[in-house]
Amino acid sequence: MPTLRMTTPRLLALRTLLAEPERERYGLDLALEAGLEPGTVYPILVAFENAGWLVSREEDADPHTTGRPRRRYYRLTPTGVSAARRAQAASEQRRRPAGAREGVAW
Amino acid sequence: MGGPSAAVGLRPTQRRVVAVLAATLPADFRDRQRDEWTADLLVLSDSPGGPARWRYLLGAAWTLPSLRRLAKGGRTTGGGLTPSATPTAVTAARVLIPSVSWPLLGWLGALLVPHQAGAGGVFTVVMVGAWANMIGLLAMAGMGLITLMVALLEWRRTARHRLRTAGIGGAVLLTVVVFQCLAFLPDRGIIVAVMGGAGAWLSYAAASLPRNYRIALRVIAVVGLAVAVVNWTPLGAGLGSEYLD
C-alpha cells in the first residue's frame, strides 16, 4: 500500500488541520496559520489529497467580481482525521526521551 | 476550470514567473495551480513588488519538483505512514552536504578560474575551499563551523538536539585546534573523500531521508572520491601545487 512520509512541514500542516477538522481552508490560509512558507504548501496539500486525507473544491465565486482567480478549499476526510492523529501520536512518541518512553522511574 | 489568470496587481515579471512555473506542471493540473498561486500572490502584499511575493515565488520554485511529481502521481489508496528520517539523520545530512561540497566546489573553481592576485570576496572563499580539499584539517574546521551554523538554524528542533549538534561542532573545532600541527601535511582530498563516503553510507542507512538529500549525498561522495583519486595522480599533484602556493 502506498505510504506517506511524514516531514516536519507536513506534521505542522496536519496539526493545524486537526485543530478544526470540519473547517475548510485554502492554501495560503493554512500555510500562514501553520507557520509554513506560503509558497511551499501546495506539495503538502496535493500529497494529502492523493492519499485521500483531504478533499478539495473550487470556491463558488465569480473571478470578475472578486478580482482574482477562484480559490481551492481543502478539508480533512474521516480517513485523514484518523491518519493525522496517528501521525501526530507517532511524532510525539519519537520526541519523548528514551527513558520516558520506557517508563524509567529515575 | 480556473478564472482569469493574468491578474491585475501582479507585476509583469511576477506573472511571467507564475506562467513559467505552471508550464512545467501536468496539463490537467496547470490551470488549478496557476490560479492558486495567483490568488495567493494578490493578497500577500500591498505593494506589488514587495519582498513577500518574491519570497513566495522562491518557495514555489523550490518545491516545484515535488509538486510536479505529486501532480503526476494522481490518487493513491493512502492511509499508511512511513516513518520520517530521524532528526539526527537529517541534521547529519545538512552538515555533510555543504561540508563536502565546499572543498569540492573550491577545487573545481580553482581549476577553472584564473588566479587573481589580490582578489577578494567569492574568489577567496573558492580558494579557501580548494585548500580545504587538499588539507583535510581545514575541511574539518569548515565542517565544525557548518555544524554550529546548522545548530543555530534548525530552530524547529528541540533545544536538546540543537545543543547536542552545537557540542559536536565545537568538538570538531577543538580537534582541529589540538591537531593543528598536522595542517602542514596535505592529505590531498582523502579526508574530504572519507566525509563523502560517510554521506553515501548515510544516504543508504537512512532511506527515509528526503530524496534530494539522498541524491546530493551520493553525488558528493562520488565526486569527492574522484577528486581524491585525481589529486594523487601526477597531474593532480601538479594542479594542487599550483593553487596551494
Tab-separated table of N, CA and C in Angstrom, chain B residues 81-207:
chain	number	residue	atom	x	y	z
B	81	LEU	N	1.578	5.207	6.764
B	81	LEU	CA	2.612	6.204	7.032
B	81	LEU	C	3.956	5.530	6.946
B	82	THR	N	4.930	6.211	6.334
B	82	THR	CA	6.290	5.741	6.512
B	82	THR	C	6.928	6.637	7.567
B	83	PRO	N	7.780	6.093	8.374
B	83	PRO	CA	8.421	6.923	9.378
B	83	PRO	C	9.317	7.936	8.696
B	84	SER	N	9.343	9.146	9.224
B	84	SER	CA	10.252	10.145	8.672
B	84	SER	C	11.651	9.838	9.165
B	85	ALA	N	12.638	10.400	8.471
B	85	ALA	CA	14.014	10.215	8.907
B	85	ALA	C	14.172	10.823	10.288
B	86	THR	N	15.064	10.239	11.098
B	86	THR	CA	15.266	10.783	12.441
B	86	THR	C	15.880	12.165	12.330
B	87	PRO	N	15.648	13.014	13.339
B	87	PRO	CA	16.271	14.340	13.326
B	87	PRO	C	17.798	14.261	13.218
B	88	THR	N	18.376	13.239	13.831
B	88	THR	CA	19.836	13.085	13.767
B	88	THR	C	20.292	12.872	12.331
B	89	ALA	N	19.581	12.016	11.607
B	89	ALA	CA	19.964	11.746	10.214
B	89	ALA	C	19.809	12.994	9.359
B	90	VAL	N	18.727	13.713	9.553
B	90	VAL	CA	18.501	14.930	8.766
B	90	VAL	C	19.592	15.964	9.066
B	91	THR	N	19.898	16.149	10.339
B	91	THR	CA	20.947	17.115	10.709
B	91	THR	C	22.298	16.683	10.139
B	92	ALA	N	22.596	15.393	10.230
B	92	ALA	CA	23.873	14.906	9.688
B	92	ALA	C	23.961	15.193	8.193
B	93	ALA	N	22.864	14.983	7.477
B	93	ALA	CA	22.857	15.270	6.035
B	93	ALA	C	23.062	16.757	5.782
B	94	ARG	N	22.410	17.577	6.594
B	94	ARG	CA	22.529	19.028	6.418
B	94	ARG	C	23.938	19.511	6.714
B	95	VAL	N	24.667	18.785	7.533
B	95	VAL	CA	26.070	19.140	7.814
B	95	VAL	C	26.968	18.615	6.704
B	96	LEU	N	26.789	17.362	6.345
B	96	LEU	CA	27.719	16.729	5.392
B	96	LEU	C	27.634	17.345	3.995
B	97	ILE	N	26.445	17.663	3.554
B	97	ILE	CA	26.309	18.137	2.167
B	97	ILE	C	27.113	19.416	1.930
B	98	PRO	N	26.950	20.473	2.722
B	98	PRO	CA	27.789	21.656	2.471
B	98	PRO	C	29.252	21.434	2.844
B	99	SER	N	29.496	20.604	3.882
B	99	SER	CA	30.890	20.400	4.329
B	99	SER	C	31.734	19.745	3.244
B	100	VAL	N	31.115	18.850	2.484
B	100	VAL	CA	31.863	18.169	1.418
B	100	VAL	C	31.790	18.974	0.116
B	101	SER	N	30.676	19.627	-0.108
B	101	SER	CA	30.501	20.378	-1.368
B	101	SER	C	31.472	21.552	-1.458
B	102	TRP	N	31.671	22.249	-0.352
B	102	TRP	CA	32.508	23.461	-0.372
B	102	TRP	C	33.943	23.156	-0.833
B	103	PRO	N	34.658	22.158	-0.249
B	103	PRO	CA	36.001	21.881	-0.782
B	103	PRO	C	35.991	21.422	-2.240
B	104	LEU	N	34.964	20.652	-2.611
B	104	LEU	CA	34.924	20.153	-3.988
B	104	LEU	C	34.674	21.298	-4.971
B	105	LEU	N	33.736	22.173	-4.622
B	105	LEU	CA	33.477	23.329	-5.490
B	105	LEU	C	34.697	24.244	-5.526
B	106	GLY	N	35.390	24.369	-4.378
B	106	GLY	CA	36.615	25.161	-4.350
B	106	GLY	C	37.669	24.588	-5.273
B	107	TRP	N	37.797	23.277	-5.242
B	107	TRP	CA	38.778	22.602	-6.111
B	107	TRP	C	38.456	22.856	-7.573
B	108	LEU	N	37.179	22.681	-7.925
B	108	LEU	CA	36.761	22.918	-9.311
B	108	LEU	C	36.944	24.386	-9.690
B	109	GLY	N	36.574	25.265	-8.766
B	109	GLY	CA	36.706	26.691	-9.040
B	109	GLY	C	38.144	27.101	-9.253
B	110	ALA	N	39.035	26.538	-8.438
B	110	ALA	CA	40.448	26.883	-8.571
B	110	ALA	C	41.005	26.416	-9.910
B	111	LEU	N	40.470	25.326	-10.411
B	111	LEU	CA	40.927	24.824	-11.711
B	111	LEU	C	40.410	25.679	-12.853
B	112	LEU	N	39.172	26.136	-12.700
B	112	LEU	CA	38.511	26.783	-13.839
B	112	LEU	C	38.721	28.290	-13.867
B	113	VAL	N	38.907	28.896	-12.667
B	113	VAL	CA	39.010	30.358	-12.609
B	113	VAL	C	40.476	30.744	-12.553
B	114	PRO	N	40.941	31.624	-13.434
B	114	PRO	CA	42.345	32.019	-13.414
B	114	PRO	C	42.694	32.688	-12.100
B	115	HIS	N	43.887	32.435	-11.632
B	115	HIS	CA	44.348	33.008	-10.374
B	115	HIS	C	44.362	34.524	-10.478
B	116	GLN	N	43.760	35.189	-9.461
B	116	GLN	CA	43.741	36.651	-9.476
B	116	GLN	C	44.332	37.144	-8.171
B	117	ALA	N	45.578	37.597	-8.251
B	117	ALA	CA	46.257	38.077	-7.050
B	117	ALA	C	45.514	39.278	-6.490
B	118	GLY	N	45.278	39.258	-5.177
B	118	GLY	CA	44.637	40.392	-4.530
B	118	GLY	C	43.116	40.373	-4.637
B	119	ALA	N	42.528	39.445	-5.373
B	119	ALA	CA	41.058	39.411	-5.478
B	119	ALA	C	40.482	38.937	-4.156
B	120	GLY	N	39.306	39.448	-3.812
B	120	GLY	CA	38.701	39.066	-2.532
B	120	GLY	C	37.358	38.423	-2.726
B	121	GLY	N	36.560	38.452	-1.705
B	121	GLY	CA	35.166	38.029	-1.782
B	121	GLY	C	35.001	36.572	-2.160
B	122	VAL	N	34.229	36.324	-3.217
B	122	VAL	CA	33.894	34.968	-3.636
B	122	VAL	C	35.157	34.190	-3.992
B	123	PHE	N	36.104	34.868	-4.655
B	123	PHE	CA	37.331	34.192	-5.053
B	123	PHE	C	38.078	33.652	-3.838
B	124	THR	N	38.076	34.437	-2.760
B	124	THR	CA	38.753	33.988	-1.533
B	124	THR	C	38.081	32.736	-0.984
B	125	VAL	N	36.754	32.755	-0.963
B	125	VAL	CA	36.012	31.586	-0.468
B	125	VAL	C	36.327	30.363	-1.322
B	126	VAL	N	36.388	30.568	-2.637
B	126	VAL	CA	36.708	29.459	-3.551
B	126	VAL	C	38.095	28.909	-3.246
B	127	MET	N	39.076	29.818	-3.091
B	127	MET	CA	40.456	29.375	-2.864
B	127	MET	C	40.588	28.658	-1.533
B	128	VAL	N	39.932	29.181	-0.512
B	128	VAL	CA	39.997	28.508	0.792
B	128	VAL	C	39.354	27.127	0.679
B	129	GLY	N	38.279	27.043	-0.092
B	129	GLY	CA	37.664	25.736	-0.332
B	129	GLY	C	38.613	24.786	-1.028
B	130	ALA	N	39.371	25.307	-1.996
B	130	ALA	CA	40.343	24.476	-2.699
B	130	ALA	C	41.422	23.978	-1.740
B	131	TRP	N	41.890	24.865	-0.874
B	131	TRP	CA	42.875	24.445	0.132
B	131	TRP	C	42.282	23.389	1.061
B	132	ALA	N	41.002	23.588	1.408
B	132	ALA	CA	40.347	22.628	2.313
B	132	ALA	C	40.282	21.247	1.676
B	133	ASN	N	40.187	21.204	0.363
B	133	ASN	CA	40.176	19.908	-0.301
B	133	ASN	C	41.525	19.214	-0.155
B	134	MET	N	42.590	19.998	-0.180
B	134	MET	CA	43.941	19.423	-0.112
B	134	MET	C	44.420	19.211	1.323
B	135	ILE	N	43.926	20.020	2.235
B	135	ILE	CA	44.354	19.927	3.645
B	135	ILE	C	43.134	19.555	4.472
B	136	GLY	N	43.065	18.287	4.822
B	136	GLY	CA	41.872	17.751	5.469
B	136	GLY	C	41.472	18.474	6.739
B	137	LEU	N	42.473	18.947	7.486
B	137	LEU	CA	42.171	19.622	8.755
B	137	LEU	C	41.356	20.897	8.505
B	138	LEU	N	41.643	21.567	7.405
B	138	LEU	CA	40.875	22.765	7.053
B	138	LEU	C	39.436	22.390	6.697
B	139	ALA	N	39.272	21.265	6.007
B	139	ALA	CA	37.921	20.782	5.687
B	139	ALA	C	37.166	20.453	6.965
B	140	MET	N	37.885	19.876	7.925
B	140	MET	CA	37.232	19.548	9.204
B	140	MET	C	36.833	20.814	9.940
B	141	ALA	N	37.676	21.843	9.869
B	141	ALA	CA	37.332	23.115	10.505
B	141	ALA	C	36.063	23.683	9.867
B	142	GLY	N	35.994	23.571	8.551
B	142	GLY	CA	34.785	24.017	7.858
B	142	GLY	C	33.567	23.247	8.324
B	143	MET	N	33.749	21.925	8.491
B	143	MET	CA	32.625	21.117	8.936
B	143	MET	C	32.193	21.513	10.353
B	144	GLY	N	33.162	21.813	11.207
B	144	GLY	CA	32.831	22.246	12.566
B	144	GLY	C	32.001	23.531	12.561
B	145	LEU	N	32.429	24.470	11.730
B	145	LEU	CA	31.693	25.740	11.656
B	145	LEU	C	30.299	25.531	11.077
B	146	ILE	N	30.225	24.694	10.046
B	146	ILE	CA	28.916	24.421	9.434
B	146	ILE	C	27.992	23.733	10.440
B	147	THR	N	28.546	22.848	11.255
B	147	THR	CA	27.740	22.168	12.275
B	147	THR	C	27.155	23.180	13.263
B	148	LEU	N	27.979	24.147	13.650
B	148	LEU	CA	27.485	25.180	14.575
B	148	LEU	C	26.367	26.003	13.917
B	149	MET	N	26.541	26.302	12.630
B	149	MET	CA	25.514	27.074	11.911
B	149	MET	C	24.209	26.298	11.812
B	150	VAL	N	24.328	25.007	11.532
B	150	VAL	CA	23.124	24.169	11.421
B	150	VAL	C	22.399	24.145	12.763
B	151	ALA	N	23.167	24.032	13.862
B	151	ALA	CA	22.547	24.040	15.201
B	151	ALA	C	21.766	25.330	15.413
B	152	LEU	N	22.310	26.413	14.895
B	152	LEU	CA	21.652	27.712	15.058
B	152	LEU	C	20.398	27.808	14.187
B	153	LEU	N	20.483	27.266	12.975
B	153	LEU	CA	19.412	27.474	12.004
B	153	LEU	C	18.248	26.489	12.152
B	154	GLU	N	18.477	25.356	12.807
B	154	GLU	CA	17.406	24.354	12.943
B	154	GLU	C	16.486	24.725	14.103
B	155	TRP	N	15.783	25.815	13.956
B	155	TRP	CA	15.038	26.360	15.087
B	155	TRP	C	13.825	25.509	15.455
B	156	ARG	N	13.420	24.599	14.550
B	156	ARG	CA	12.262	23.756	14.863
B	156	ARG	C	12.637	22.544	15.724
B	157	ARG	N	13.910	22.265	15.845
B	157	ARG	CA	14.334	21.095	16.643
B	157	ARG	C	14.244	21.413	18.122
B	158	THR	N	14.301	20.369	18.941
B	158	THR	CA	14.299	20.584	20.392
B	158	THR	C	15.615	21.229	20.807
B	159	ALA	N	15.585	21.888	21.964
B	159	ALA	CA	16.799	22.531	22.479
B	159	ALA	C	17.891	21.491	22.717
B	160	ARG	N	17.460	20.318	23.153
B	160	ARG	CA	18.435	19.250	23.432
B	160	ARG	C	19.174	18.845	22.161
B	161	HIS	N	18.428	18.699	21.088
B	161	HIS	CA	19.035	18.314	19.809
B	161	HIS	C	19.997	19.390	19.328
B	162	ARG	N	19.594	20.638	19.455
B	162	ARG	CA	20.431	21.736	18.960
B	162	ARG	C	21.704	21.860	19.792
B	163	LEU	N	21.560	21.676	21.101
B	163	LEU	CA	22.753	21.746	21.967
B	163	LEU	C	23.714	20.608	21.633
B	164	ARG	N	23.142	19.434	21.374
B	164	ARG	CA	23.984	18.289	21.031
B	164	ARG	C	24.719	18.557	19.715
B	165	THR	N	24.012	19.111	18.751
B	165	THR	CA	24.626	19.445	17.461
B	165	THR	C	25.738	20.468	17.644
B	166	ALA	N	25.449	21.500	18.419
B	166	ALA	CA	26.464	22.540	18.666
B	166	ALA	C	27.674	21.943	19.375
B	167	GLY	N	27.407	21.034	20.313
B	167	GLY	CA	28.502	20.378	21.025
B	167	GLY	C	29.407	19.597	20.083
B	168	ILE	N	28.785	18.920	19.118
B	168	ILE	CA	29.580	18.155	18.144
B	168	ILE	C	30.408	19.111	17.296
B	169	GLY	N	29.799	20.215	16.879
B	169	GLY	CA	30.542	21.212	16.103
B	169	GLY	C	31.722	21.746	16.879
B	170	GLY	N	31.489	22.038	18.150
B	170	GLY	CA	32.569	22.528	18.994
B	170	GLY	C	33.672	21.496	19.170
B	171	ALA	N	33.282	20.237	19.315
B	171	ALA	CA	34.273	19.172	19.481
B	171	ALA	C	35.131	19.014	18.229
B	172	VAL	N	34.515	19.150	17.072
B	172	VAL	CA	35.276	19.054	15.816
B	172	VAL	C	36.290	20.196	15.735
B	173	LEU	N	35.846	21.404	16.077
B	173	LEU	CA	36.753	22.556	16.030
B	173	LEU	C	37.889	22.387	17.039
B	174	LEU	N	37.555	21.856	18.202
B	174	LEU	CA	38.588	21.625	19.220
B	174	LEU	C	39.621	20.616	18.716
B	175	THR	N	39.143	19.597	18.045
B	175	THR	CA	40.051	18.591	17.474
B	175	THR	C	40.993	19.235	16.474
B	176	VAL	N	40.461	20.129	15.674
B	176	VAL	CA	41.290	20.826	14.680
B	176	VAL	C	42.369	21.645	15.380
B	177	VAL	N	41.963	22.334	16.453
B	177	VAL	CA	42.932	23.162	17.191
B	177	VAL	C	44.024	22.286	17.809
B	178	VAL	N	43.603	21.168	18.393
B	178	VAL	CA	44.569	20.282	19.059
B	178	VAL	C	45.556	19.704	18.051
B	179	PHE	N	45.068	19.355	16.880
B	179	PHE	CA	45.933	18.712	15.886
B	179	PHE	C	46.395	19.678	14.808
B	180	GLN	N	46.422	20.964	15.111
B	180	GLN	CA	46.750	21.942	14.079
B	180	GLN	C	48.164	21.753	13.519
B	181	CYS	N	48.983	21.048	14.260
B	181	CYS	CA	50.327	20.806	13.733
B	181	CYS	C	50.286	19.955	12.458
B	182	LEU	N	49.166	19.236	12.281
B	182	LEU	CA	49.054	18.394	11.095
B	182	LEU	C	48.587	19.174	9.868
B	183	ALA	N	48.328	20.485	10.072
B	183	ALA	CA	47.785	21.289	8.977
B	183	ALA	C	48.741	21.371	7.811
B	184	PHE	N	50.038	21.117	8.100
B	184	PHE	CA	51.012	21.260	7.025
B	184	PHE	C	51.262	19.948	6.291
B	185	LEU	N	50.449	18.947	6.617
B	185	LEU	CA	50.572	17.673	5.896
B	185	LEU	C	49.357	17.505	4.994
B	186	PRO	N	49.452	17.929	3.726
B	186	PRO	CA	48.274	17.817	2.859
B	186	PRO	C	47.918	16.358	2.612
B	187	ASP	N	46.634	16.062	2.764
B	187	ASP	CA	46.163	14.703	2.509
B	187	ASP	C	45.617	14.564	1.096
B	188	ARG	N	45.535	15.694	0.409
B	188	ARG	CA	45.103	15.733	-0.993
B	188	ARG	C	43.745	15.072	-1.214
B	189	GLY	N	42.831	15.427	-0.360
B	189	GLY	CA	41.443	15.058	-0.638
B	189	GLY	C	40.960	13.793	0.029
B	190	ILE	N	41.823	13.124	0.791
B	190	ILE	CA	41.403	11.857	1.402
B	190	ILE	C	40.341	12.096	2.470
B	191	ILE	N	40.566	13.091	3.313
B	191	ILE	CA	39.594	13.342	4.384
B	191	ILE	C	38.260	13.776	3.793
B	192	VAL	N	38.287	14.596	2.748
B	192	VAL	CA	37.031	15.014	2.105
B	192	VAL	C	36.340	13.794	1.482
B	193	ALA	N	37.126	12.910	0.889
B	193	ALA	CA	36.548	11.693	0.303
B	193	ALA	C	35.933	10.809	1.392
B	194	VAL	N	36.586	10.747	2.551
B	194	VAL	CA	36.042	9.956	3.669
B	194	VAL	C	34.730	10.579	4.150
B	195	MET	N	34.705	11.907	4.237
B	195	MET	CA	33.469	12.589	4.627
B	195	MET	C	32.369	12.288	3.614
B	196	GLY	N	32.737	12.319	2.331
B	196	GLY	CA	31.762	11.985	1.292
B	196	GLY	C	31.281	10.548	1.428
B	197	GLY	N	32.210	9.647	1.763
B	197	GLY	CA	31.833	8.249	1.967
B	197	GLY	C	30.845	8.089	3.123
B	198	ALA	N	31.083	8.868	4.185
B	198	ALA	CA	30.146	8.833	5.317
B	198	ALA	C	28.765	9.293	4.865
B	199	GLY	N	28.761	10.295	3.992
B	199	GLY	CA	27.487	10.781	3.473
B	199	GLY	C	26.784	9.727	2.629
B	200	ALA	N	27.562	9.003	1.821
B	200	ALA	CA	26.963	7.942	0.998
B	200	ALA	C	26.364	6.857	1.890
B	201	TRP	N	27.105	6.486	2.915
B	201	TRP	CA	26.586	5.491	3.864
B	201	TRP	C	25.262	5.974	4.474
B	202	LEU	N	25.243	7.262	4.873
B	202	LEU	CA	24.029	7.824	5.480
B	202	LEU	C	22.855	7.760	4.510
B	203	SER	N	23.136	7.989	3.222
B	203	SER	CA	22.041	8.010	2.245
B	203	SER	C	21.398	6.636	2.101
B	204	TYR	N	22.154	5.572	2.366
B	204	TYR	CA	21.587	4.220	2.301
B	204	TYR	C	21.043	3.772	3.653
B	205	ALA	N	21.746	4.183	4.733
B	205	ALA	CA	21.311	3.747	6.066
B	205	ALA	C	20.012	4.437	6.486
B	206	ALA	N	19.869	5.689	6.091
B	206	ALA	CA	18.654	6.445	6.455
B	206	ALA	C	17.826	6.613	5.190
B	207	ALA	N	17.203	5.508	4.777
B	207	ALA	CA	16.499	5.505	3.490
B	207	ALA	C	15.284	6.425	3.480
